[in-house]
Coordinates of C-alpha atoms in Angstrom, one line a residue:
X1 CA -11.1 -40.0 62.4
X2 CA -11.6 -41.3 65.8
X3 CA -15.4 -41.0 67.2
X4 CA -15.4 -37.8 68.9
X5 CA -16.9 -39.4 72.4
X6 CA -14.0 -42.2 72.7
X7 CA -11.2 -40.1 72.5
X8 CA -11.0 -36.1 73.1
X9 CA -8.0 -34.3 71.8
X10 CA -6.1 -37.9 72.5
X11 CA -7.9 -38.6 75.7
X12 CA -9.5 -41.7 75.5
X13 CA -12.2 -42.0 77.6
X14 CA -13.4 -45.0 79.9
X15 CA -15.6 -47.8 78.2
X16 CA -18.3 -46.8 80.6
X17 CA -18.1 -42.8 79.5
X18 CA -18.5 -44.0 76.2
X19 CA -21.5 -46.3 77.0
X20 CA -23.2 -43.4 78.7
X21 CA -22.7 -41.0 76.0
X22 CA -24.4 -43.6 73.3
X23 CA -27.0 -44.1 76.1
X24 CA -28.2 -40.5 76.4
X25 CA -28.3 -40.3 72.4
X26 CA -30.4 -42.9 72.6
X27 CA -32.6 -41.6 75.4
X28 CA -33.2 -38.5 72.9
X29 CA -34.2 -40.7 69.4
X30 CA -37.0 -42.2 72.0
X31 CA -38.1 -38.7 73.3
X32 CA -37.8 -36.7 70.5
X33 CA -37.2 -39.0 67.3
X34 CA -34.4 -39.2 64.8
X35 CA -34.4 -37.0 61.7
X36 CA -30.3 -37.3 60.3
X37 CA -32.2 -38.6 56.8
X38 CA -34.5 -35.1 56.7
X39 CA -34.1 -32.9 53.7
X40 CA -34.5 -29.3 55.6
X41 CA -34.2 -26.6 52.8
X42 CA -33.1 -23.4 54.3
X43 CA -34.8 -19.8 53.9
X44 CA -32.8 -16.8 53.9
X45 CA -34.8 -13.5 55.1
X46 CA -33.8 -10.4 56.7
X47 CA -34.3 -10.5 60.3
X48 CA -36.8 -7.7 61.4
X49 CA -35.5 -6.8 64.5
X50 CA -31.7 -6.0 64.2
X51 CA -31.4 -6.4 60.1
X52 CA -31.2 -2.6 59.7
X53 CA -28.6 -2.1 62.8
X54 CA -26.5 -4.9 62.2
X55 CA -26.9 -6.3 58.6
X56 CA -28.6 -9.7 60.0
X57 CA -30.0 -12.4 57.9
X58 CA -32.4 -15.0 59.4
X59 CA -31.4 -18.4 58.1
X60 CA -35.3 -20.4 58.5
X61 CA -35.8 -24.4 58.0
X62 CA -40.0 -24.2 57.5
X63 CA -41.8 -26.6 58.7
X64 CA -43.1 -29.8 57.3
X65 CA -43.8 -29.7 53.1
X66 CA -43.3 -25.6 52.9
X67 CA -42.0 -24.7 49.7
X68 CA -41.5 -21.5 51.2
X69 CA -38.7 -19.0 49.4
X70 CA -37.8 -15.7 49.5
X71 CA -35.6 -15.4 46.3
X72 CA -32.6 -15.1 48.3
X73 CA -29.1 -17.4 48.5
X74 CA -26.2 -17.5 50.6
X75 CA -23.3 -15.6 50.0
X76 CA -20.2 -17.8 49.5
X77 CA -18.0 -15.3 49.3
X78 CA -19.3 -12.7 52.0
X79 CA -21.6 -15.0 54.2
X80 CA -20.9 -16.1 57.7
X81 CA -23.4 -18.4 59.3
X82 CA -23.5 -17.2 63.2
X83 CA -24.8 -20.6 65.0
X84 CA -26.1 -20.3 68.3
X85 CA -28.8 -21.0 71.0
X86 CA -31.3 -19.1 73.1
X87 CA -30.7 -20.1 76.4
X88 CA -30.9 -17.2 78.5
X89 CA -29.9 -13.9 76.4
X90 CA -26.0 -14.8 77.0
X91 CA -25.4 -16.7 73.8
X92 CA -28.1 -14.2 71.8
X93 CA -25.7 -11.2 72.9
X94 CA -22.3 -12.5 71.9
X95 CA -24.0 -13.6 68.7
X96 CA -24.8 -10.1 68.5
X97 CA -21.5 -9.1 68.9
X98 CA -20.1 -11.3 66.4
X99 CA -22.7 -9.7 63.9
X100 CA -22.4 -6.7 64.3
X101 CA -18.2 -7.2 64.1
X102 CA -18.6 -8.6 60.6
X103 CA -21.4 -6.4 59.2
X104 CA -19.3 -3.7 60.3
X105 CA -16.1 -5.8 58.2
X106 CA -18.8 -5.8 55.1
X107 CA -19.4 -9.3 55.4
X108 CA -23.1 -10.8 55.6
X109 CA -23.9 -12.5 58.7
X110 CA -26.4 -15.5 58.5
X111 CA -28.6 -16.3 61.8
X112 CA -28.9 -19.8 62.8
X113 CA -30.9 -20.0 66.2
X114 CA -30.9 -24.2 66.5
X115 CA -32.9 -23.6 69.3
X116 CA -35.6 -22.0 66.8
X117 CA -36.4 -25.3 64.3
X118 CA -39.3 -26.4 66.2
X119 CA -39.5 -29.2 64.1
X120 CA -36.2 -31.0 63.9
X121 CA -35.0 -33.0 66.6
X122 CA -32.2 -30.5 67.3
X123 CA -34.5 -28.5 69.1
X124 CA -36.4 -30.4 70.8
X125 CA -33.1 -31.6 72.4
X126 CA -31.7 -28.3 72.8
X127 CA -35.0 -27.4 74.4
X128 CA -35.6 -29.9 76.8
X129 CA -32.0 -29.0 78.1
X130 CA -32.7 -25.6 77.8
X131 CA -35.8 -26.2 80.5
X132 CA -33.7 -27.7 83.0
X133 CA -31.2 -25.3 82.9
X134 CA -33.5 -22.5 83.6
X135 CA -35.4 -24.4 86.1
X136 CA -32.0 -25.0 87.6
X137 CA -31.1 -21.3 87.8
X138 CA -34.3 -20.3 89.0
X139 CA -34.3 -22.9 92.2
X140 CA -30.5 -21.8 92.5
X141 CA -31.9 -18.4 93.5
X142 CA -34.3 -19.2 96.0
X143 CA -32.6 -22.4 97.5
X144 CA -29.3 -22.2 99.2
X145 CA -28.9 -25.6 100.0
X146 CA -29.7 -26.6 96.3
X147 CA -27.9 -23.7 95.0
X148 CA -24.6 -25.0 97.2
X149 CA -25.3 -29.0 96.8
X150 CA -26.5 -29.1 93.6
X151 CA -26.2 -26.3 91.4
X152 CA -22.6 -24.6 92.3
X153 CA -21.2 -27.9 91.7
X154 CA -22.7 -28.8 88.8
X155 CA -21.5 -25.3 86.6
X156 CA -18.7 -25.2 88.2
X157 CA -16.9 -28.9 88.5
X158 CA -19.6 -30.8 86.5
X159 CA -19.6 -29.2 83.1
X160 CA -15.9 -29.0 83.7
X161 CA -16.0 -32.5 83.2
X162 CA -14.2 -34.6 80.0
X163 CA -16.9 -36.8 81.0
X164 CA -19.4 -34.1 80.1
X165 CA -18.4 -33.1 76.5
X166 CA -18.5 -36.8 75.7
X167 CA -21.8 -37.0 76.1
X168 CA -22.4 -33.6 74.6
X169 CA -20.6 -34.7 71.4
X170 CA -22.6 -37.8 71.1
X171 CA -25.6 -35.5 71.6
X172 CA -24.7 -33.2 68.8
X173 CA -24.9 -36.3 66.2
X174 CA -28.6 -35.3 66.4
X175 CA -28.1 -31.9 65.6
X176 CA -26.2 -32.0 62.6
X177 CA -28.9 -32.3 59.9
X178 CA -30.0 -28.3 60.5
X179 CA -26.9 -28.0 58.5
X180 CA -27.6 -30.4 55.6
X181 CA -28.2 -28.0 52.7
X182 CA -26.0 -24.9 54.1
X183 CA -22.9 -24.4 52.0
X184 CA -20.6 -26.2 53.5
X185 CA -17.5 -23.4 52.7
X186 CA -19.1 -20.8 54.4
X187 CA -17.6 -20.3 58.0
X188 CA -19.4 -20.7 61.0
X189 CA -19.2 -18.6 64.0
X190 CA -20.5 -20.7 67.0
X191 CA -21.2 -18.8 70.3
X192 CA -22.6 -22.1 72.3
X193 CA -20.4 -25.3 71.9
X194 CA -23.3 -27.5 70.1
X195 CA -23.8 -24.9 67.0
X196 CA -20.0 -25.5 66.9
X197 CA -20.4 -29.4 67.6
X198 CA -23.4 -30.2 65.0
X199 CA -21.6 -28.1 62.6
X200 CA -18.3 -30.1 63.0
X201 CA -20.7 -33.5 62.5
X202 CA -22.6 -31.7 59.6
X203 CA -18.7 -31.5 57.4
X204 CA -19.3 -27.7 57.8
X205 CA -15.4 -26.9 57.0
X206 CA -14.6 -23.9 58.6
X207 CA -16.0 -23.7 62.5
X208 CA -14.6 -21.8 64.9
X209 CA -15.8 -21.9 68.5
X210 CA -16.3 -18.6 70.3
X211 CA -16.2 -19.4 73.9
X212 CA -18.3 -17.7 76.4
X213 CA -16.6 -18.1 79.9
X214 CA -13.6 -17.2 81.6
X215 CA -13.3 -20.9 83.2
X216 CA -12.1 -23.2 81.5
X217 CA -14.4 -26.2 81.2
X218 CA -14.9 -29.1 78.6
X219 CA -18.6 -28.1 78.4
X220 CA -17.1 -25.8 75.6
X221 CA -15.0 -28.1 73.7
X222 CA -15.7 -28.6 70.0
X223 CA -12.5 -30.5 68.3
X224 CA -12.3 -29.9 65.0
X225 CA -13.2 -26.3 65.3
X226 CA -11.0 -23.2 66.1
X227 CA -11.8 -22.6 69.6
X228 CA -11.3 -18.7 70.9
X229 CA -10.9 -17.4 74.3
X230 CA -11.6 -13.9 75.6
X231 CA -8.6 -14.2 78.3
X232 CA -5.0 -15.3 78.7
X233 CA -6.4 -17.1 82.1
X234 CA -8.8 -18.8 79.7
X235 CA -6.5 -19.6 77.3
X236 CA -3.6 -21.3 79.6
X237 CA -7.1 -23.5 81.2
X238 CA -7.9 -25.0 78.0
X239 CA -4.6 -25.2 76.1
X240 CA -3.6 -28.1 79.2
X241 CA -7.3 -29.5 79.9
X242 CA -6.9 -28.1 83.3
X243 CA -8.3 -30.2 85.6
X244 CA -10.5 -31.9 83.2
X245 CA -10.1 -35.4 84.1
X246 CA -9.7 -34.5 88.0
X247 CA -5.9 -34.2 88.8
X248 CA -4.9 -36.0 85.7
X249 CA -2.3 -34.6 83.2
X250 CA -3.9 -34.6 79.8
X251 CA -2.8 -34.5 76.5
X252 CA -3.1 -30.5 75.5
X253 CA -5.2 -29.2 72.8
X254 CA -2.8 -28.7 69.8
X255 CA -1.7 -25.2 69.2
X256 CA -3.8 -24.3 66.4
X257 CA -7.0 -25.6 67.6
X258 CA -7.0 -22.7 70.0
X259 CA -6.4 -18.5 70.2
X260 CA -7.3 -15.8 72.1
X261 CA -8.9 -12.8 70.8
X262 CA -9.9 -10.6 73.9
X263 CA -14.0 -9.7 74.5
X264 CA -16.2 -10.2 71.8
X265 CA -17.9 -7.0 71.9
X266 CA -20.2 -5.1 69.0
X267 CA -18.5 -2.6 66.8
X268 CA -21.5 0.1 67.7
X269 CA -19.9 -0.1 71.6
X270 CA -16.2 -0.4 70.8
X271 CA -16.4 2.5 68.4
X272 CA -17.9 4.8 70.6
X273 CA -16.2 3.8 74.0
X274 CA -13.9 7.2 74.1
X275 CA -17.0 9.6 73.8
X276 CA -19.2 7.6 76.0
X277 CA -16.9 7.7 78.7
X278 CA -16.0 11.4 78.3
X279 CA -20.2 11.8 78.5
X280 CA -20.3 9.5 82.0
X281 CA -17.1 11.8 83.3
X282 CA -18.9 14.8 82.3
X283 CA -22.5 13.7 83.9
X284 CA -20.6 13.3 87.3
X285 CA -18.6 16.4 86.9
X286 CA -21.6 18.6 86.5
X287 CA -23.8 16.4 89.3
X288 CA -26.2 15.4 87.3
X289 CA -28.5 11.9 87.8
X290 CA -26.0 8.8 88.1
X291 CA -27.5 6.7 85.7
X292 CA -27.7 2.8 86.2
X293 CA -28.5 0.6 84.4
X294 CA -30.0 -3.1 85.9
X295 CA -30.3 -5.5 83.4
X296 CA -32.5 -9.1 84.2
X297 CA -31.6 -12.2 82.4
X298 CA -33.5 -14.5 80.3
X299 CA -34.1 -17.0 83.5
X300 CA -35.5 -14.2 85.7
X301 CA -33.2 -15.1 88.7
X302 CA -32.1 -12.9 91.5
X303 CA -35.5 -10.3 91.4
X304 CA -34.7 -9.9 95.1
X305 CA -31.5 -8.4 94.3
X306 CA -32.8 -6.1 92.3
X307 CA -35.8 -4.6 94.2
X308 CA -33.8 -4.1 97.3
X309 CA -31.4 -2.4 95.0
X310 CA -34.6 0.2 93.8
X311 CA -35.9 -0.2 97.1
X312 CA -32.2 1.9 97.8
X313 CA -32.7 4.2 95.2
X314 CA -35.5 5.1 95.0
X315 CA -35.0 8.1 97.3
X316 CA -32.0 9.5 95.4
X317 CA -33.8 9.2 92.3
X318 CA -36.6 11.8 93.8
X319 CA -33.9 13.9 95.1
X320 CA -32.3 13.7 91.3
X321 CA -29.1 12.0 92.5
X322 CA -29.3 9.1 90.2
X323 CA -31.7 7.5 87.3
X324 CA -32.3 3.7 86.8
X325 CA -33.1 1.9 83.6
X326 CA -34.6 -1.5 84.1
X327 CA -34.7 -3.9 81.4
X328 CA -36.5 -6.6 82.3
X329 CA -36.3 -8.1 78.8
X330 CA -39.3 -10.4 78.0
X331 CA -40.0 -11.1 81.3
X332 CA -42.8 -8.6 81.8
X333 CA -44.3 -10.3 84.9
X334 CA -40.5 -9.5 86.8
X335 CA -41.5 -5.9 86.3
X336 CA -45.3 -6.2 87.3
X337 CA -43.8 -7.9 90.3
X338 CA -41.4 -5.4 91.5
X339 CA -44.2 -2.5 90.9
X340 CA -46.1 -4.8 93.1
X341 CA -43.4 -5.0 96.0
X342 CA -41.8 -1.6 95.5
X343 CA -44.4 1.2 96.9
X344 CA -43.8 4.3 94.7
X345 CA -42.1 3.2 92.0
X346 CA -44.6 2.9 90.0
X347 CA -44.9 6.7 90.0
X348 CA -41.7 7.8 88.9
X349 CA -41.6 4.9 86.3
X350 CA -41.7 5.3 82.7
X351 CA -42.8 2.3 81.1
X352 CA -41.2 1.7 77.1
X353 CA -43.1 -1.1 76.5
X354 CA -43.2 -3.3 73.0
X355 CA -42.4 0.0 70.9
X356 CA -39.0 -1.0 69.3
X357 CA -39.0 2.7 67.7
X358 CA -39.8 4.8 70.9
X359 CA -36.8 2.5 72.6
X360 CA -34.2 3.3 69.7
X361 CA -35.2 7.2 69.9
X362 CA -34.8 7.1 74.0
X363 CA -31.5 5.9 73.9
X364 CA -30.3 7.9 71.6
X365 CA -31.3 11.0 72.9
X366 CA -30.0 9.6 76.1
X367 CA -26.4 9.9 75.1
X368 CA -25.9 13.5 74.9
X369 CA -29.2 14.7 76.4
X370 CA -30.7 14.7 80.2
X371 CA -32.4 11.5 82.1
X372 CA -34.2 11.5 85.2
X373 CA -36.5 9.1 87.0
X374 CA -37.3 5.3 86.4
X375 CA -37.2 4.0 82.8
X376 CA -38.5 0.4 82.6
X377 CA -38.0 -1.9 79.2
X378 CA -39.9 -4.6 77.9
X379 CA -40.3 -6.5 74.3
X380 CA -41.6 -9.2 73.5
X381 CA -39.4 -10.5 71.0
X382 CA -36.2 -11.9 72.0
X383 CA -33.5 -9.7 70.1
X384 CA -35.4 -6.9 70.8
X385 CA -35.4 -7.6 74.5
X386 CA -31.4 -8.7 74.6
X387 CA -30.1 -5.5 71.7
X388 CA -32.3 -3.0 74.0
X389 CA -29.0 -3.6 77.0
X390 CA -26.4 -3.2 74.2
X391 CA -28.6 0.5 73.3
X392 CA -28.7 1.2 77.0
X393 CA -25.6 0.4 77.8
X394 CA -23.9 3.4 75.8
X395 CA -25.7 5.7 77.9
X396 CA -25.7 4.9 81.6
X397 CA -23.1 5.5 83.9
X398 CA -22.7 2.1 85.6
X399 CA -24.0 -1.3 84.7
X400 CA -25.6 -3.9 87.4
X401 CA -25.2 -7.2 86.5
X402 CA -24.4 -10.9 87.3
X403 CA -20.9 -11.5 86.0
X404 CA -22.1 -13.2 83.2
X405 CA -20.8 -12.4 79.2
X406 CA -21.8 -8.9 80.4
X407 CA -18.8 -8.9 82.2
X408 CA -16.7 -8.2 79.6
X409 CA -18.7 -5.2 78.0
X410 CA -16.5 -1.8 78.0
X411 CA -18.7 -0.1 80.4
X412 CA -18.4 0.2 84.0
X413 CA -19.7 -2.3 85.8
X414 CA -21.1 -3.6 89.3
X415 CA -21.6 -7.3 89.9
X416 CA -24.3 -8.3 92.0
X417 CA -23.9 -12.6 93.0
X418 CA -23.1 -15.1 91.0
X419 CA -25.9 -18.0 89.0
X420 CA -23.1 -20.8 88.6
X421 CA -19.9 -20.9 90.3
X422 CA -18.0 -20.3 86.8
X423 CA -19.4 -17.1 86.7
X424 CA -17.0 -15.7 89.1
X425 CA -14.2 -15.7 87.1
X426 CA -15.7 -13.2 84.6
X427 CA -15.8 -10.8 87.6
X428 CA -12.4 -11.6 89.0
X429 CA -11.3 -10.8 85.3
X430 CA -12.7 -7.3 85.1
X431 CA -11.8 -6.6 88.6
X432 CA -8.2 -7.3 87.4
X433 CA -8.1 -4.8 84.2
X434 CA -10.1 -2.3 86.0
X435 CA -13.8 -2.3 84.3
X436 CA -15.7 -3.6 86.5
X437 CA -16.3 -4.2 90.9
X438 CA -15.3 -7.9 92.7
X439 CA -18.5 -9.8 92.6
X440 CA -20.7 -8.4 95.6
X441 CA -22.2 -12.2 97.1
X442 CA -24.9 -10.3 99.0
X443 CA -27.1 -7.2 99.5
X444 CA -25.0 -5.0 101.8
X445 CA -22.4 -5.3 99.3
X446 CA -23.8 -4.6 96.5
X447 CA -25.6 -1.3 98.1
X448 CA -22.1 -0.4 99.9
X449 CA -21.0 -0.6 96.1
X450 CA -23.7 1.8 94.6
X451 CA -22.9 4.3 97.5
X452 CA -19.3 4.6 96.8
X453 CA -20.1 5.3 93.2
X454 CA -22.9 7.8 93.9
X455 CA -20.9 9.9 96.8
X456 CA -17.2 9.3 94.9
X457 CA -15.6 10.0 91.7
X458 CA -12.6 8.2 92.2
X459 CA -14.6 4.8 91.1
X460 CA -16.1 5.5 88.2
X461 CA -12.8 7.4 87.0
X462 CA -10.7 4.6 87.5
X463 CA -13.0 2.4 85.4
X464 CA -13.3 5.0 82.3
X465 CA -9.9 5.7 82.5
X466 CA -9.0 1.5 82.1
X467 CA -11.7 1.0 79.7
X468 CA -9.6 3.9 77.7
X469 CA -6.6 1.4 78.7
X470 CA -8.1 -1.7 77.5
X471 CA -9.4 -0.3 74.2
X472 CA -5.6 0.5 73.1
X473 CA -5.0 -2.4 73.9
X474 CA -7.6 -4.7 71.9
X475 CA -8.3 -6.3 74.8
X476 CA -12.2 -5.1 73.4
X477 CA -11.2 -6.1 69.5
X478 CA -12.6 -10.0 70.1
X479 CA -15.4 -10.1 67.9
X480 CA -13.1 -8.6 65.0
X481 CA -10.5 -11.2 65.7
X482 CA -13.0 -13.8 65.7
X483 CA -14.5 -12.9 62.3
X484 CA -11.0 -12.6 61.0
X485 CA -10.0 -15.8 62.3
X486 CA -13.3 -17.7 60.3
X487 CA -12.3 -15.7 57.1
X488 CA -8.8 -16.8 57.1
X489 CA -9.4 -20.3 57.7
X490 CA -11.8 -20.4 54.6
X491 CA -8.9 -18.2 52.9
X492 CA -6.5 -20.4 53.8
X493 CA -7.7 -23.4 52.9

């Protein structure tokens, strides 16, 4: 097999893309060492957070000389190893999607976080990137010359890049040993391109590549893995490399190295989308609270967005006219800081703070019962903070968010601006099958937005009645497909 940063899908690529792929590998063995000859011995143990909702098993490498066990094997037969990354709560939530999808299929889903294995040298890499990243989209928020300059341009032509995902691939050679001693039949579900990548370098035999974003860039290529798509726009991007390698024509991905599956959404929200919107039509029809819902991603970005949205509704919320949730997920400082800049909303706040239980029981009461005031979440560990939006999310009337993977949620939605230029597209998607707002790029926007759907019903109609739409569709069955699509190959082969 050709190396997998020379030639990409039968692009070969310049001596000097090659060079600087092997360069930045070796930029990492000096940082962060090399450890392809490690012996890591997994440990399977039920995750403690979303085991019980959505059937997940932790898959743990311990550190150093652990003999550490737990008694308990992979499944060969049932398992699916669900690779990903923290970096933001993006990648954490589609994982979550894809578990819950197979759990609900009675298969076993195993958790591997390669951003978790302090010790190996995957992490550390995946880390260090991780850093910049954030650091990026933080500056992005308060800068608008680097945010236009620098950061724009990078997510949205830089990434697009050949260029980029030869490097990335070279990269990945590093991450590969996390994978040694898993069983190298059972599928793997990637939902970042380097759990996809490593596994592919690992000899991990069935991979398939669950795609995030609605443009098309080589960021997420993985060849020798299935890749999905969540849109036909997507799809038609990668199938011809679009613009890739600037205006050259490429040589396409083969046919079955791609599909599309529509949104990769969990089975607890797909299954539920007809009586949850029937609740949001009934709310408005009887006037109570409009109920949204602002969710604050893992970097922290766009806080000003937010408090001049509360700043708005604060008012209506004393004149019960609408309710807010807030989950500022394990970013409690965000929350101390808008208490700090908001004068009285501290008073009509309820704080559910680092009770998982008391969380579970609010939003499940909220479905069918009444909500009023401020509700502000926070927990400390990370699935907790990212699974407490897909509990909210069943019970508020409108969700406020950048259009990031939330964008493709069944719910409707209102998109504040952009982190990333590529981001766009997952609003100009929902706009198009009726879910969700165009992106609003700036405050009056956005609060035009949340007046229309406080004062109308026209709005949020439209968007139940397409979500409705969509749902008979499948344009929602993604996460199924997906999990379908891993067991067959394994079937198949």
């Amino acid at each position: 097999m050709q190396e997998k940063s020379k030639v990409i899908f039968g692009n070969p690529m310049a001596d000097k893309v090659y060079r600087k792929a092997v360069q930045s590998k070796k930029k990492y063995i000096k940082k962060f060492g090399n450890d392809e000859h490690a012996d890591y011995q997994p440990v399977i143990e039920k995750n403690a957070h979303i085991g019980d909702a959505l059937g997940v098993m932790n898959v743990l490498l311990p550190e150093g000389d652990s003999k550490k066990t737990t008694g308990v094997s992979f499944d060969t037969e049932k398992g699916i190893i669900v690779g990903n990354i923290r970096m933001g709560f993006g990648h954490y939530r589609i994982s979550m999607a894809i578990a819950s999808a197979a759990n609900s299929m009675g298969y076993v889903p195993y958790w591997m976080d390669l951003n978790s294995y302090k010790q190996t040298t995957c992490t550390k890499v995946i880390s260090a990137q991780n850093d910049l990243y954030s650091l990026g989209s933080r500056l992005s928020g308060k800068s608008k010359l680097f945010n236009k300059f620098v950061w724009e341009p990078m997510n949205y032509e830089g990434f697009r890049k050949l260029s980029y995902n030869a490097s990335d691939q070279k990269n990945a050679e590093l991450m590969a040993p996390v994978y040694r001693n898993v069983p190298k039949e059972i599928p793997v579900v990637a939902t970042h391109v380097w759990p996809a990548q490593a596994a592919i370098h690992a000899g991990m035999q069935h991979v398939v590549n669950a795609i995030p974003d609605n443009w098309p860039m080589a960021l997420h290529l993985a060849e020798g893995s299935l890749h999905t798509v969540q849109t036909h726009f997507a799809y038609q991007g990668y199938r011809i490399l679009n613009g890739m390698q600037g205006k050259d024509v490429l040589e396409p991905m083969p046919d079955e190295a791609l599909a599309y599956t529509g949104h990769y959404i969990d089975h607890e929200l797909v299954s539920n989308i007809e009586s949850d919107c029937a609740q949001r039509l009934r709310r408005k029809e009887e006037g109570k609270p409009m109920r949204f819902l602002l969710t604050i991603g893992g970097a922290g970005a766009q806080k000003e967005i937010f408090a001049a949205i509360i700043k708005y509704l604060l008012p209506l919320i004393k004149q019960d006219k609408a309710a807010l949730y807030v989950n500022v997920g394990d970013y409690r400082n965000v929350w101390e800081e808008l208490i700090k800049e908001i004068p009285g909303l501290e008073e009509v706040s309820t704080e559910h703070f680092n009770e998982w239980d008391q969380t579970e029981k609010f939003a499940g009461e909220a479905l069918t019962g009444e909500v009023s005031g401020v509700h502000a979440f926070w927990h400390e560990n990370i699935f907790e903070a990212v699974y407490c939006t897909n509990l909210l999310m069943r019970s508020c009337d409108v969700l406020v968010t950048k259009p990031s993977e939330l964008a493709f949620y069944p719910v409707p939605k209102l998109f504040i601006k952009r982190v990333g230029g590529h981001e766009q597209w997952g609003a100009i998607h929902s706009a198009e099958i009726g879910d969700g707002t165009l992106e609003c790029r700036d405050i009056p926007h956005t609060l035009q937005m949340i007046k229309l759907f406080i004062k109308e019903k026209s709005l949020l109609q439209d968007m139940c009645d397409n979500i409705l739409k969509n749902k008979e569709a499948g344009i929602y069955d993604g996460a199924y497909k997906v999990v379908e699509l891993a067991m067959a190959g394994k079937n198949h082969k």
